[in-house]
Amino acid sequence: MRRVLSMLLFCGTAWAAQPEAWRIVGDIQFAPYSYQNEANAKPQGLDVEIVQAVMAEARIPYQLHLYPWERVKQMLGNGDVDMAFQFAGTAERRAQYELAGPIRTGRTIFMVLKQNSLQNWNTLADLAPLTIGQVHGYAYESAFDKAPLKRDASATNPEQLLLMLLAGRIDLIVGDRGQLLYYARQLRALPHVRILPKPLVEMPRFVAFSKGDSRAAQFNAALARLQQNGKLQTIYNHWQQ
């Protein structure tokens, strides 16, 4: 009887010691960083692989799903999930969330049609006469986000934003360089667009937790180990091919 009770106690303790699975969500339309193809419902992309590698390194079970960006932010804000990605490292985001990372750095640029007369820009005031397309709910860079510029934020994802530019509905668009080039290739629009030489910002990208969540430190510790052992660079190299 004592042996049975001991075994039950041991099993109960072992079960209680199992870490609870983290609920993780990301943007479903942020290719090539996080996305799902219709033919393959499995989340994929550079950021997805980084998050998966960090969780494996931390030996923490998790469930990862991708949703539209507005829903991602809502789920994190409501406490329906534990972690979300990917967030720009702006002052506003840092004040709102417990950011962990960065998991990578992205260049935010302006894209125009080839025939547009604008060759470059020096200050945001140079963009004042133009209508700038941006994705609803995205943060780009603090000064730009606050500047009194003419904006069209009706696009719900970057692909739609590029389509609006190609249709001539807006003068230029703002976004991640790798992402806009990815969609330009997908839409066979590379011959029709160009990127302005001066970028808006080199923006670090983070995962986010609720403010004060100590799990951010766990994520950072595992991420640092991946940086030190070279596994993170291997993932970067794979997606740069």
Short mmCIF file of N, CA and C in Angstrom, two decimals, residues 1 20 23 29 41 56 60 69 75 88 100-101 105 124 138 163:
data_model
loop_
_atom_site.label_atom_id
_atom_site.label_comp_id
_atom_site.label_asym_id
_atom_site.label_seq_id
_atom_site.Cartn_x
_atom_site.Cartn_y
_atom_site.Cartn_z
N MET A 1 0.83 -1.20 0.00
CA MET A 1 0.00 0.00 0.00
C MET A 1 0.87 1.25 0.00
N GLU A 20 3.78 24.52 -18.11
CA GLU A 20 2.56 24.75 -18.88
C GLU A 20 2.93 25.27 -20.26
N ARG A 23 1.08 29.83 -24.96
CA ARG A 23 0.19 30.11 -26.09
C ARG A 23 0.81 31.28 -26.87
N GLN A 29 -0.02 37.30 -42.11
CA GLN A 29 0.26 37.91 -43.41
C GLN A 29 1.49 38.80 -43.35
N ALA A 41 -1.07 24.48 -44.25
CA ALA A 41 -1.59 25.25 -43.12
C ALA A 41 -0.58 25.40 -41.98
N ALA A 56 12.44 25.58 -28.36
CA ALA A 56 13.11 24.28 -28.24
C ALA A 56 14.33 24.40 -27.34
N ILE A 60 10.55 24.47 -23.46
CA ILE A 60 9.22 24.86 -22.97
C ILE A 60 8.19 24.46 -24.03
N TRP A 69 -3.19 40.59 -37.92
CA TRP A 69 -2.44 41.37 -36.95
C TRP A 69 -3.32 42.02 -35.88
N MET A 75 -5.65 39.65 -28.84
CA MET A 75 -5.50 38.44 -28.01
C MET A 75 -4.46 38.65 -26.92
N ALA A 88 7.53 46.00 -33.63
CA ALA A 88 8.59 46.97 -33.84
C ALA A 88 9.03 47.53 -32.49
N ALA A 100 10.78 41.19 -25.70
CA ALA A 100 11.94 40.29 -25.58
C ALA A 100 12.59 40.20 -26.95
N GLY A 101 13.92 40.21 -26.96
CA GLY A 101 14.66 40.18 -28.20
C GLY A 101 15.68 41.30 -28.25
N THR A 105 16.62 42.33 -37.05
CA THR A 105 16.47 43.74 -37.39
C THR A 105 16.03 43.86 -38.83
N LEU A 124 10.93 64.32 -43.17
CA LEU A 124 9.54 63.89 -43.35
C LEU A 124 8.71 64.97 -44.01
N TYR A 138 -0.23 48.99 -37.87
CA TYR A 138 1.23 48.79 -37.80
C TYR A 138 1.90 50.02 -37.20
N LEU A 163 -0.69 46.31 -53.73
CA LEU A 163 -1.70 46.35 -54.80
C LEU A 163 -2.29 47.75 -54.94
#
